[in-house]
mmCIF file with all atom_site columns, C-alpha atoms in Angstrom:
data_model
loop_
_atom_site.group_PDB
_atom_site.id
_atom_site.type_symbol
_atom_site.label_atom_id
_atom_site.label_alt_id
_atom_site.label_comp_id
_atom_site.label_asym_id
_atom_site.label_entity_id
_atom_site.label_seq_id
_atom_site.pdbx_PDB_ins_code
_atom_site.Cartn_x
_atom_site.Cartn_y
_atom_site.Cartn_z
_atom_site.occupancy
_atom_site.B_iso_or_equiv
_atom_site.pdbx_formal_charge
_atom_site.auth_seq_id
_atom_site.auth_comp_id
_atom_site.auth_asym_id
_atom_site.auth_atom_id
_atom_site.pdbx_PDB_model_num
ATOM 1   C CA . MET A 1 1   ? -0.014  -0.038 0.053   1.00 96.00 ? 990  MET A CA 1
ATOM 2   C CA . LEU A 1 2   ? 1.318   3.943  -1.063  1.00 98.00 ? 991  LEU A CA 1
ATOM 3   C CA . ASP A 1 3   ? 0.849   6.249  1.679   1.00 98.00 ? 992  ASP A CA 1
ATOM 4   C CA . ALA A 1 4   ? 1.534   9.893  1.752   1.00 98.00 ? 993  ALA A CA 1
ATOM 5   C CA . ALA A 1 5   ? 5.229   9.809  2.260   1.00 98.00 ? 994  ALA A CA 1
ATOM 6   C CA . PHE A 1 6   ? 5.600   7.794  -0.831  1.00 98.00 ? 995  PHE A CA 1
ATOM 7   C CA . PHE A 1 7   ? 3.836   10.560 -2.932  1.00 98.00 ? 996  PHE A CA 1
ATOM 8   C CA . VAL A 1 8   ? 5.601   12.884 -1.443  1.00 98.00 ? 997  VAL A CA 1
ATOM 9   C CA . ARG A 1 9   ? 9.073   10.978 -2.585  1.00 98.00 ? 998  ARG A CA 1
ATOM 10  C CA . TRP A 1 10  ? 7.346   10.419 -6.049  1.00 98.00 ? 999  TRP A CA 1
ATOM 11  C CA . MET A 1 11  ? 7.133   14.204 -6.520  1.00 98.00 ? 1000 MET A CA 1
ATOM 12  C CA . THR A 1 12  ? 10.368  14.820 -5.467  1.00 98.00 ? 1001 THR A CA 1
ATOM 13  C CA . ALA A 1 13  ? 12.021  12.208 -7.529  1.00 98.00 ? 1002 ALA A CA 1
ATOM 14  C CA . ALA A 1 14  ? 9.923   13.654 -10.426 1.00 98.00 ? 1003 ALA A CA 1
ATOM 15  C CA . ALA A 1 15  ? 11.414  17.112 -9.401  1.00 98.00 ? 1004 ALA A CA 1
ATOM 16  C CA . ALA A 1 16  ? 14.874  15.855 -9.517  1.00 98.00 ? 1005 ALA A CA 1
ATOM 17  C CA . VAL A 1 17  ? 14.657  13.812 -13.307 1.00 98.00 ? 1006 VAL A CA 1
ATOM 18  C CA . ILE A 1 18  ? 13.170  16.717 -14.705 1.00 97.00 ? 1007 ILE A CA 1
ATOM 19  C CA . ASP A 1 19  ? 15.821  19.109 -13.177 1.00 97.00 ? 1008 ASP A CA 1
ATOM 20  C CA . ARG A 1 20  ? 18.413  16.458 -14.987 1.00 98.00 ? 1009 ARG A CA 1
ATOM 21  C CA . GLU A 1 21  ? 16.589  16.236 -18.245 1.00 97.00 ? 1010 GLU A CA 1
ATOM 22  C CA . ALA A 1 22  ? 15.435  19.898 -18.315 1.00 97.00 ? 1011 ALA A CA 1
ATOM 23  C CA . ASP A 1 23  ? 17.922  20.929 -21.167 1.00 96.00 ? 1012 ASP A CA 1
ATOM 24  C CA . ARG A 1 24  ? 17.100  17.511 -23.129 1.00 96.00 ? 1013 ARG A CA 1
ATOM 25  C CA . LEU A 1 25  ? 13.467  19.016 -23.096 1.00 96.00 ? 1014 LEU A CA 1
ATOM 26  C CA . THR A 1 26  ? 13.798  22.359 -24.276 1.00 95.00 ? 1015 THR A CA 1
ATOM 27  C CA . GLU A 1 27  ? 15.502  21.278 -26.722 1.00 95.00 ? 1016 GLU A CA 1
ATOM 28  C CA . LEU A 1 28  ? 12.560  18.533 -27.895 1.00 95.00 ? 1017 LEU A CA 1
ATOM 29  C CA . ASP A 1 29  ? 10.423  21.422 -27.619 1.00 92.00 ? 1018 ASP A CA 1
ATOM 30  C CA . SER A 1 30  ? 12.535  23.954 -29.913 1.00 92.00 ? 1019 SER A CA 1
ATOM 31  C CA . PRO A 1 31  ? 11.827  22.959 -33.093 1.00 91.00 ? 1020 PRO A CA 1
ATOM 32  C CA . ILE A 1 32  ? 7.728   22.140 -32.689 1.00 87.00 ? 1021 ILE A CA 1
ATOM 33  C CA . GLY A 1 33  ? 7.128   24.402 -29.368 1.00 87.00 ? 1022 GLY A CA 1
ATOM 34  C CA . ASP A 1 34  ? 8.368   27.767 -27.547 1.00 87.00 ? 1023 ASP A CA 1
ATOM 35  C CA . ALA A 1 35  ? 11.240  26.062 -26.438 1.00 89.00 ? 1024 ALA A CA 1
ATOM 36  C CA . ASP A 1 36  ? 10.813  26.766 -22.881 1.00 92.00 ? 1025 ASP A CA 1
ATOM 37  C CA . HIS A 1 37  ? 8.982   23.363 -21.111 1.00 94.00 ? 1026 HIS A CA 1
ATOM 38  C CA . GLY A 1 38  ? 11.824  22.188 -19.638 1.00 95.00 ? 1027 GLY A CA 1
ATOM 39  C CA . ARG A 1 39  ? 12.406  25.060 -17.914 1.00 95.00 ? 1028 ARG A CA 1
ATOM 40  C CA . ASN A 1 40  ? 8.526   25.782 -16.965 1.00 95.00 ? 1029 ASN A CA 1
ATOM 41  C CA . MET A 1 41  ? 8.775   21.613 -15.282 1.00 96.00 ? 1030 MET A CA 1
ATOM 42  C CA . GLN A 1 42  ? 11.741  22.809 -13.962 1.00 96.00 ? 1031 GLN A CA 1
ATOM 43  C CA . ARG A 1 43  ? 10.624  25.463 -12.119 1.00 96.00 ? 1032 ARG A CA 1
ATOM 44  C CA . GLY A 1 44  ? 7.041   24.221 -11.499 1.00 97.00 ? 1033 GLY A CA 1
ATOM 45  C CA . PHE A 1 45  ? 8.323   20.741 -9.923  1.00 98.00 ? 1034 PHE A CA 1
ATOM 46  C CA . ALA A 1 46  ? 10.986  22.856 -7.886  1.00 98.00 ? 1035 ALA A CA 1
ATOM 47  C CA . ALA A 1 47  ? 7.873   25.327 -6.923  1.00 97.00 ? 1036 ALA A CA 1
ATOM 48  C CA . VAL A 1 48  ? 5.707   21.762 -5.944  1.00 98.00 ? 1037 VAL A CA 1
ATOM 49  C CA . VAL A 1 49  ? 8.627   20.009 -3.800  1.00 98.00 ? 1038 VAL A CA 1
ATOM 50  C CA . THR A 1 50  ? 9.401   22.812 -1.388  1.00 98.00 ? 1039 THR A CA 1
ATOM 51  C CA . ALA A 1 51  ? 5.142   23.416 -0.704  1.00 97.00 ? 1040 ALA A CA 1
ATOM 52  C CA . LEU A 1 52  ? 4.621   19.360 0.143   1.00 98.00 ? 1041 LEU A CA 1
ATOM 53  C CA . GLU A 1 53  ? 7.917   20.110 2.369   1.00 97.00 ? 1042 GLU A CA 1
ATOM 54  C CA . ALA A 1 54  ? 6.239   23.673 4.008   1.00 97.00 ? 1043 ALA A CA 1
ATOM 55  C CA . GLU A 1 55  ? 2.979   21.739 4.351   1.00 97.00 ? 1044 GLU A CA 1
ATOM 56  C CA . PRO A 1 56  ? 3.384   17.926 4.090   1.00 97.00 ? 1045 PRO A CA 1
ATOM 57  C CA . PRO A 1 57  ? 0.123   16.318 3.065   1.00 98.00 ? 1046 PRO A CA 1
ATOM 58  C CA . THR A 1 58  ? -1.146  13.354 5.419   1.00 98.00 ? 1047 THR A CA 1
ATOM 59  C CA . THR A 1 59  ? -3.129  11.549 2.927   1.00 98.00 ? 1048 THR A CA 1
ATOM 60  C CA . PRO A 1 60  ? -2.152  10.338 -1.386  1.00 98.00 ? 1049 PRO A CA 1
ATOM 61  C CA . GLY A 1 61  ? -4.434  12.613 -2.312  1.00 98.00 ? 1050 GLY A CA 1
ATOM 62  C CA . ALA A 1 62  ? -3.835  15.562 -0.624  1.00 98.00 ? 1051 ALA A CA 1
ATOM 63  C CA . ALA A 1 63  ? -0.225  15.557 -2.338  1.00 98.00 ? 1052 ALA A CA 1
ATOM 64  C CA . LEU A 1 64  ? -1.487  15.037 -5.842  1.00 98.00 ? 1053 LEU A CA 1
ATOM 65  C CA . ILE A 1 65  ? -4.611  17.813 -5.176  1.00 98.00 ? 1054 ILE A CA 1
ATOM 66  C CA . ALA A 1 66  ? -1.547  20.066 -3.785  1.00 98.00 ? 1055 ALA A CA 1
ATOM 67  C CA . ALA A 1 67  ? 1.226   19.283 -6.447  1.00 98.00 ? 1056 ALA A CA 1
ATOM 68  C CA . GLY A 1 68  ? -1.617  19.547 -8.926  1.00 98.00 ? 1057 GLY A CA 1
ATOM 69  C CA . ARG A 1 69  ? -2.933  22.972 -7.625  1.00 97.00 ? 1058 ARG A CA 1
ATOM 70  C CA . LYS A 1 70  ? 1.056   24.293 -7.156  1.00 97.00 ? 1059 LYS A CA 1
ATOM 71  C CA . LEU A 1 71  ? 1.855   23.498 -10.901 1.00 97.00 ? 1060 LEU A CA 1
ATOM 72  C CA . ILE A 1 72  ? -1.462  25.602 -12.489 1.00 96.00 ? 1061 ILE A CA 1
ATOM 73  C CA . SER A 1 73  ? -0.438  28.167 -10.259 1.00 95.00 ? 1062 SER A CA 1
ATOM 74  C CA . SER A 1 74  ? 3.678   28.498 -10.928 1.00 93.00 ? 1063 SER A CA 1
ATOM 75  C CA . VAL A 1 75  ? 3.909   27.226 -14.481 1.00 90.00 ? 1064 VAL A CA 1
ATOM 76  C CA . GLY A 1 76  ? 3.532   29.076 -17.784 1.00 76.00 ? 1065 GLY A CA 1
ATOM 77  C CA . GLY A 1 77  ? 2.324   27.747 -21.223 1.00 80.00 ? 1066 GLY A CA 1
ATOM 78  C CA . ALA A 1 78  ? 0.197   24.882 -21.763 1.00 87.00 ? 1067 ALA A CA 1
ATOM 79  C CA . SER A 1 79  ? 2.160   22.750 -18.923 1.00 91.00 ? 1068 SER A CA 1
ATOM 80  C CA . GLY A 1 80  ? 0.990   23.840 -16.128 1.00 93.00 ? 1069 GLY A CA 1
ATOM 81  C CA . PRO A 1 81  ? -2.524  23.632 -16.856 1.00 95.00 ? 1070 PRO A CA 1
ATOM 82  C CA . LEU A 1 82  ? -2.152  20.352 -18.456 1.00 96.00 ? 1071 LEU A CA 1
ATOM 83  C CA . TYR A 1 83  ? -0.061  18.934 -15.525 1.00 97.00 ? 1072 TYR A CA 1
ATOM 84  C CA . GLY A 1 84  ? -2.158  20.492 -13.375 1.00 97.00 ? 1073 GLY A CA 1
ATOM 85  C CA . THR A 1 85  ? -5.314  18.916 -14.445 1.00 98.00 ? 1074 THR A CA 1
ATOM 86  C CA . LEU A 1 86  ? -3.557  15.409 -14.315 1.00 98.00 ? 1075 LEU A CA 1
ATOM 87  C CA . LEU A 1 87  ? -2.387  15.566 -10.486 1.00 98.00 ? 1076 LEU A CA 1
ATOM 88  C CA . ARG A 1 88  ? -5.420  17.026 -9.178  1.00 98.00 ? 1077 ARG A CA 1
ATOM 89  C CA . ARG A 1 89  ? -8.463  14.731 -10.876 1.00 98.00 ? 1078 ARG A CA 1
ATOM 90  C CA . ALA A 1 90  ? -5.842  11.980 -9.613  1.00 98.00 ? 1079 ALA A CA 1
ATOM 91  C CA . GLY A 1 91  ? -5.761  13.387 -6.156  1.00 98.00 ? 1080 GLY A CA 1
ATOM 92  C CA . LYS A 1 92  ? -9.401  13.925 -6.083  1.00 98.00 ? 1081 LYS A CA 1
ATOM 93  C CA . ALA A 1 93  ? -10.406 10.429 -7.430  1.00 98.00 ? 1082 ALA A CA 1
ATOM 94  C CA . LEU A 1 94  ? -8.209  8.927  -4.743  1.00 98.00 ? 1083 LEU A CA 1
ATOM 95  C CA . GLY A 1 95  ? -10.441 10.741 -1.984  1.00 97.00 ? 1084 GLY A CA 1
ATOM 96  C CA . GLU A 1 96  ? -9.148  11.082 1.549   1.00 97.00 ? 1085 GLU A CA 1
ATOM 97  C CA . ALA A 1 97  ? -7.750  7.625  2.156   1.00 98.00 ? 1086 ALA A CA 1
ATOM 98  C CA . PRO A 1 98  ? -5.186  7.451  4.003   1.00 98.00 ? 1087 PRO A CA 1
ATOM 99  C CA . GLN A 1 99  ? -3.509  4.421  1.998   1.00 98.00 ? 1088 GLN A CA 1
ATOM 100 C CA . VAL A 1 100 ? -4.225  3.430  -1.377  1.00 98.00 ? 1089 VAL A CA 1
ATOM 101 C CA . SER A 1 101 ? -3.176  0.365  -3.732  1.00 97.00 ? 1090 SER A CA 1
ATOM 102 C CA . ALA A 1 102 ? -1.356  0.333  -6.710  1.00 97.00 ? 1091 ALA A CA 1
ATOM 103 C CA . GLU A 1 103 ? -4.682  -0.412 -8.392  1.00 97.00 ? 1092 GLU A CA 1
ATOM 104 C CA . GLU A 1 104 ? -6.111  2.327  -7.211  1.00 98.00 ? 1093 GLU A CA 1
ATOM 105 C CA . LEU A 1 105 ? -3.290  4.787  -8.126  1.00 98.00 ? 1094 LEU A CA 1
ATOM 106 C CA . ARG A 1 106 ? -3.624  3.243  -11.405 1.00 98.00 ? 1095 ARG A CA 1
ATOM 107 C CA . ALA A 1 107 ? -7.669  4.543  -11.481 1.00 98.00 ? 1096 ALA A CA 1
ATOM 108 C CA . GLY A 1 108 ? -6.917  7.599  -10.218 1.00 98.00 ? 1097 GLY A CA 1
ATOM 109 C CA . LEU A 1 109 ? -3.956  8.415  -12.452 1.00 98.00 ? 1098 LEU A CA 1
ATOM 110 C CA . GLY A 1 110 ? -6.737  6.771  -15.636 1.00 98.00 ? 1099 GLY A CA 1
ATOM 111 C CA . ALA A 1 111 ? -9.352  10.147 -13.790 1.00 98.00 ? 1100 ALA A CA 1
ATOM 112 C CA . GLY A 1 112 ? -6.283  12.593 -14.068 1.00 98.00 ? 1101 GLY A CA 1
ATOM 113 C CA . CYS A 1 113 ? -5.654  11.170 -18.049 1.00 98.00 ? 1102 CYS A CA 1
ATOM 114 C CA . ASP A 1 114 ? -9.145  11.798 -19.132 1.00 98.00 ? 1103 ASP A CA 1
ATOM 115 C CA . ALA A 1 115 ? -9.921  15.466 -17.702 1.00 98.00 ? 1104 ALA A CA 1
ATOM 116 C CA . VAL A 1 116 ? -6.222  16.034 -19.546 1.00 97.00 ? 1105 VAL A CA 1
ATOM 117 C CA . ALA A 1 117 ? -7.681  14.398 -23.031 1.00 97.00 ? 1106 ALA A CA 1
ATOM 118 C CA . GLN A 1 118 ? -10.683 16.835 -22.417 1.00 96.00 ? 1107 GLN A CA 1
ATOM 119 C CA . LEU A 1 119 ? -8.791  19.801 -21.694 1.00 95.00 ? 1108 LEU A CA 1
ATOM 120 C CA . GLY A 1 120 ? -6.969  19.654 -24.446 1.00 92.00 ? 1109 GLY A CA 1
ATOM 121 C CA . GLY A 1 121 ? -9.340  17.770 -26.388 1.00 94.00 ? 1110 GLY A CA 1
ATOM 122 C CA . SER A 1 122 ? -6.549  15.296 -27.789 1.00 95.00 ? 1111 SER A CA 1
ATOM 123 C CA . ALA A 1 123 ? -6.574  11.672 -28.015 1.00 96.00 ? 1112 ALA A CA 1
ATOM 124 C CA . PRO A 1 124 ? -3.569  9.115  -28.113 1.00 97.00 ? 1113 PRO A CA 1
ATOM 125 C CA . GLY A 1 125 ? -1.864  9.667  -31.293 1.00 96.00 ? 1114 GLY A CA 1
ATOM 126 C CA . ASP A 1 126 ? -2.087  12.996 -31.828 1.00 96.00 ? 1115 ASP A CA 1
ATOM 127 C CA . LYS A 1 127 ? 1.444   13.683 -30.424 1.00 97.00 ? 1116 LYS A CA 1
ATOM 128 C CA . THR A 1 128 ? 0.565   14.457 -27.078 1.00 96.00 ? 1117 THR A CA 1
ATOM 129 C CA . MET A 1 129 ? 1.918   13.852 -23.460 1.00 97.00 ? 1118 MET A CA 1
ATOM 130 C CA . LEU A 1 130 ? -1.283  11.164 -24.068 1.00 98.00 ? 1119 LEU A CA 1
ATOM 131 C CA . ASP A 1 131 ? 0.951   9.458  -25.969 1.00 98.00 ? 1120 ASP A CA 1
ATOM 132 C CA . ALA A 1 132 ? 2.648   8.730  -22.839 1.00 98.00 ? 1121 ALA A CA 1
ATOM 133 C CA . LEU A 1 133 ? 0.206   8.511  -19.883 1.00 98.00 ? 1122 LEU A CA 1
ATOM 134 C CA . VAL A 1 134 ? -2.200  6.111  -21.498 1.00 98.00 ? 1123 VAL A CA 1
ATOM 135 C CA . PRO A 1 135 ? 0.291   3.878  -22.189 1.00 98.00 ? 1124 PRO A CA 1
ATOM 136 C CA . GLY A 1 136 ? 2.003   4.193  -19.052 1.00 98.00 ? 1125 GLY A CA 1
ATOM 137 C CA . ILE A 1 137 ? -1.249  3.710  -16.660 1.00 98.00 ? 1126 ILE A CA 1
ATOM 138 C CA . GLU A 1 138 ? -2.437  0.589  -18.730 1.00 98.00 ? 1127 GLU A CA 1
ATOM 139 C CA . ALA A 1 139 ? 0.704   -0.863 -18.001 1.00 98.00 ? 1128 ALA A CA 1
ATOM 140 C CA . LEU A 1 140 ? 0.251   -0.176 -13.905 1.00 98.00 ? 1129 LEU A CA 1
ATOM 141 C CA . ALA A 1 141 ? -1.104  -3.268 -14.151 1.00 97.00 ? 1130 ALA A CA 1
ATOM 142 C CA . THR A 1 142 ? 1.440   -5.545 -14.357 1.00 98.00 ? 1131 THR A CA 1
ATOM 143 C CA . SER A 1 143 ? 4.434   -2.812 -12.251 1.00 98.00 ? 1132 SER A CA 1
ATOM 144 C CA . PHE A 1 144 ? 5.895   -0.033 -11.650 1.00 98.00 ? 1133 PHE A CA 1
ATOM 145 C CA . ASP A 1 145 ? 8.737   -0.801 -14.159 1.00 98.00 ? 1134 ASP A CA 1
ATOM 146 C CA . ALA A 1 146 ? 6.553   -1.813 -16.458 1.00 98.00 ? 1135 ALA A CA 1
ATOM 147 C CA . ALA A 1 147 ? 4.901   1.478  -16.252 1.00 98.00 ? 1136 ALA A CA 1
ATOM 148 C CA . ALA A 1 148 ? 8.065   3.407  -17.123 1.00 98.00 ? 1137 ALA A CA 1
ATOM 149 C CA . ALA A 1 149 ? 8.803   1.110  -19.730 1.00 98.00 ? 1138 ALA A CA 1
ATOM 150 C CA . ALA A 1 150 ? 5.635   1.478  -21.769 1.00 98.00 ? 1139 ALA A CA 1
ATOM 151 C CA . SER A 1 151 ? 5.256   5.666  -21.543 1.00 98.00 ? 1140 SER A CA 1
ATOM 152 C CA . GLU A 1 152 ? 8.910   5.584  -22.780 1.00 98.00 ? 1141 GLU A CA 1
ATOM 153 C CA . LYS A 1 153 ? 8.179   3.372  -25.182 1.00 98.00 ? 1142 LYS A CA 1
ATOM 154 C CA . GLY A 1 154 ? 5.105   5.851  -25.698 1.00 98.00 ? 1143 GLY A CA 1
ATOM 155 C CA . ALA A 1 155 ? 7.282   8.889  -26.405 1.00 98.00 ? 1144 ALA A CA 1
ATOM 156 C CA . LEU A 1 156 ? 9.502   7.822  -28.310 1.00 98.00 ? 1145 LEU A CA 1
ATOM 157 C CA . ALA A 1 157 ? 6.576   6.708  -30.654 1.00 98.00 ? 1146 ALA A CA 1
ATOM 158 C CA . THR A 1 158 ? 6.147   10.514 -31.514 1.00 97.00 ? 1147 THR A CA 1
ATOM 159 C CA . VAL A 1 159 ? 8.805   11.031 -33.484 1.00 97.00 ? 1148 VAL A CA 1
ATOM 160 C CA . PRO A 1 160 ? 7.527   10.235 -37.210 1.00 96.00 ? 1149 PRO A CA 1
ATOM 161 C CA . MET A 1 161 ? 3.606   11.031 -35.316 1.00 95.00 ? 1150 MET A CA 1
ATOM 162 C CA . LEU A 1 162 ? 2.242   14.069 -37.240 1.00 92.00 ? 1151 LEU A CA 1
ATOM 163 C CA . ALA A 1 163 ? 0.935   16.542 -34.223 1.00 93.00 ? 1152 ALA A CA 1
ATOM 164 C CA . ARG A 1 164 ? -2.552  17.320 -34.389 1.00 92.00 ? 1153 ARG A CA 1
ATOM 165 C CA . LYS A 1 165 ? -3.175  18.879 -30.970 1.00 86.00 ? 1154 LYS A CA 1
ATOM 166 C CA . GLY A 1 166 ? -0.927  21.962 -29.543 1.00 82.00 ? 1155 GLY A CA 1
ATOM 167 C CA . ARG A 1 167 ? 1.682   24.413 -30.876 1.00 80.00 ? 1156 ARG A CA 1
ATOM 168 C CA . ALA A 1 168 ? 3.889   21.545 -32.811 1.00 86.00 ? 1157 ALA A CA 1
ATOM 169 C CA . SER A 1 169 ? 0.295   21.145 -34.439 1.00 85.00 ? 1158 SER A CA 1
ATOM 170 C CA . TYR A 1 170 ? 0.640   24.903 -36.292 1.00 83.00 ? 1159 TYR A CA 1
ATOM 171 C CA . LEU A 1 171 ? 3.739   23.477 -38.187 1.00 84.00 ? 1160 LEU A CA 1
ATOM 172 C CA . GLY A 1 172 ? 1.884   20.622 -40.063 1.00 85.00 ? 1161 GLY A CA 1
ATOM 173 C CA . GLU A 1 173 ? 3.968   18.575 -41.739 1.00 89.00 ? 1162 GLU A CA 1
ATOM 174 C CA . ARG A 1 174 ? 6.934   19.616 -40.337 1.00 84.00 ? 1163 ARG A CA 1
ATOM 175 C CA . SER A 1 175 ? 6.496   18.489 -37.099 1.00 87.00 ? 1164 SER A CA 1
ATOM 176 C CA . ILE A 1 176 ? 7.210   15.022 -38.066 1.00 94.00 ? 1165 ILE A CA 1
ATOM 177 C CA . GLY A 1 177 ? 10.533  13.794 -37.313 1.00 95.00 ? 1166 GLY A CA 1
ATOM 178 C CA . HIS A 1 178 ? 10.429  15.247 -33.593 1.00 94.00 ? 1167 HIS A CA 1
ATOM 179 C CA . GLN A 1 179 ? 9.627   13.505 -29.817 1.00 96.00 ? 1168 GLN A CA 1
ATOM 180 C CA . ASP A 1 180 ? 6.787   15.177 -28.142 1.00 95.00 ? 1169 ASP A CA 1
ATOM 181 C CA . PRO A 1 181 ? 8.508   17.167 -25.649 1.00 96.00 ? 1170 PRO A CA 1
ATOM 182 C CA . GLY A 1 182 ? 5.349   16.630 -23.319 1.00 96.00 ? 1171 GLY A CA 1
ATOM 183 C CA . ALA A 1 183 ? 5.145   12.992 -23.510 1.00 97.00 ? 1172 ALA A CA 1
ATOM 184 C CA . THR A 1 184 ? 8.740   12.511 -22.720 1.00 98.00 ? 1173 THR A CA 1
ATOM 185 C CA . SER A 1 185 ? 8.038   14.526 -18.981 1.00 97.00 ? 1174 SER A CA 1
ATOM 186 C CA . SER A 1 186 ? 5.447   12.383 -19.033 1.00 98.00 ? 1175 SER A CA 1
ATOM 187 C CA . ALA A 1 187 ? 7.780   9.399  -19.388 1.00 98.00 ? 1176 ALA A CA 1
ATOM 188 C CA . LEU A 1 188 ? 9.672   11.198 -17.064 1.00 98.00 ? 1177 LEU A CA 1
ATOM 189 C CA . LEU A 1 189 ? 6.614   10.705 -14.288 1.00 98.00 ? 1178 LEU A CA 1
ATOM 190 C CA . PHE A 1 190 ? 6.807   7.394  -15.128 1.00 98.00 ? 1179 PHE A CA 1
ATOM 191 C CA . ALA A 1 191 ? 10.610  6.575  -14.394 1.00 98.00 ? 1180 ALA A CA 1
ATOM 192 C CA . ALA A 1 192 ? 10.327  8.603  -10.944 1.00 98.00 ? 1181 ALA A CA 1
ATOM 193 C CA . LEU A 1 193 ? 7.477   6.541  -9.813  1.00 98.00 ? 1182 LEU A CA 1
ATOM 194 C CA . ALA A 1 194 ? 9.149   3.011  -10.887 1.00 98.00 ? 1183 ALA A CA 1
ATOM 195 C CA . GLU A 1 195 ? 12.285  4.396  -9.162  1.00 98.00 ? 1184 GLU A CA 1
ATOM 196 C CA . VAL A 1 196 ? 10.461  5.388  -5.544  1.00 98.00 ? 1185 VAL A CA 1
ATOM 197 C CA . ALA A 1 197 ? 8.855   2.403  -6.165  1.00 97.00 ? 1186 ALA A CA 1
ATOM 198 C CA . LYS A 1 198 ? 12.056  0.012  -5.319  1.00 93.00 ? 1187 LYS A CA 1
#
């Protein structure tokens, strides 16, 4: 069972891996976006860690809701609302239980993913974060490691896709051949989750 401390460790690990990969995320964002994804995510998750340290949550749901709220208030561009929606909706789905199972986490993230799809008007195959989120969440039914591998594979699969949503969609055919930065940062979330679950 996963308690509030596990979720704080997850967000802390996510902040660390995003900090390490910030330059790569920005590099991926340069040809098809605003070249700010890495910096925005870095700033947002650093703020999440500070917020969770200042006011430690007592439940898994509260941890994700607090993280989501902080991302919405501190991250520019589309990333803040999208990641904030993912985590807040997942946290609400977990409710006030002091501990949750991996299956409950999977269901919560599924609800968050649905909310992201609704907010962005996107679906898997549109070259967005959903291309890493959906396979990652599905693979959580197997294990945390399987989820990390599936989401990474999903992010890599965005390279040949034509972007149909977001800033990259303005480029049309020129969006083909580039890995989606949002899918890449989503895969980093699952990598962090697998890391803290070991």
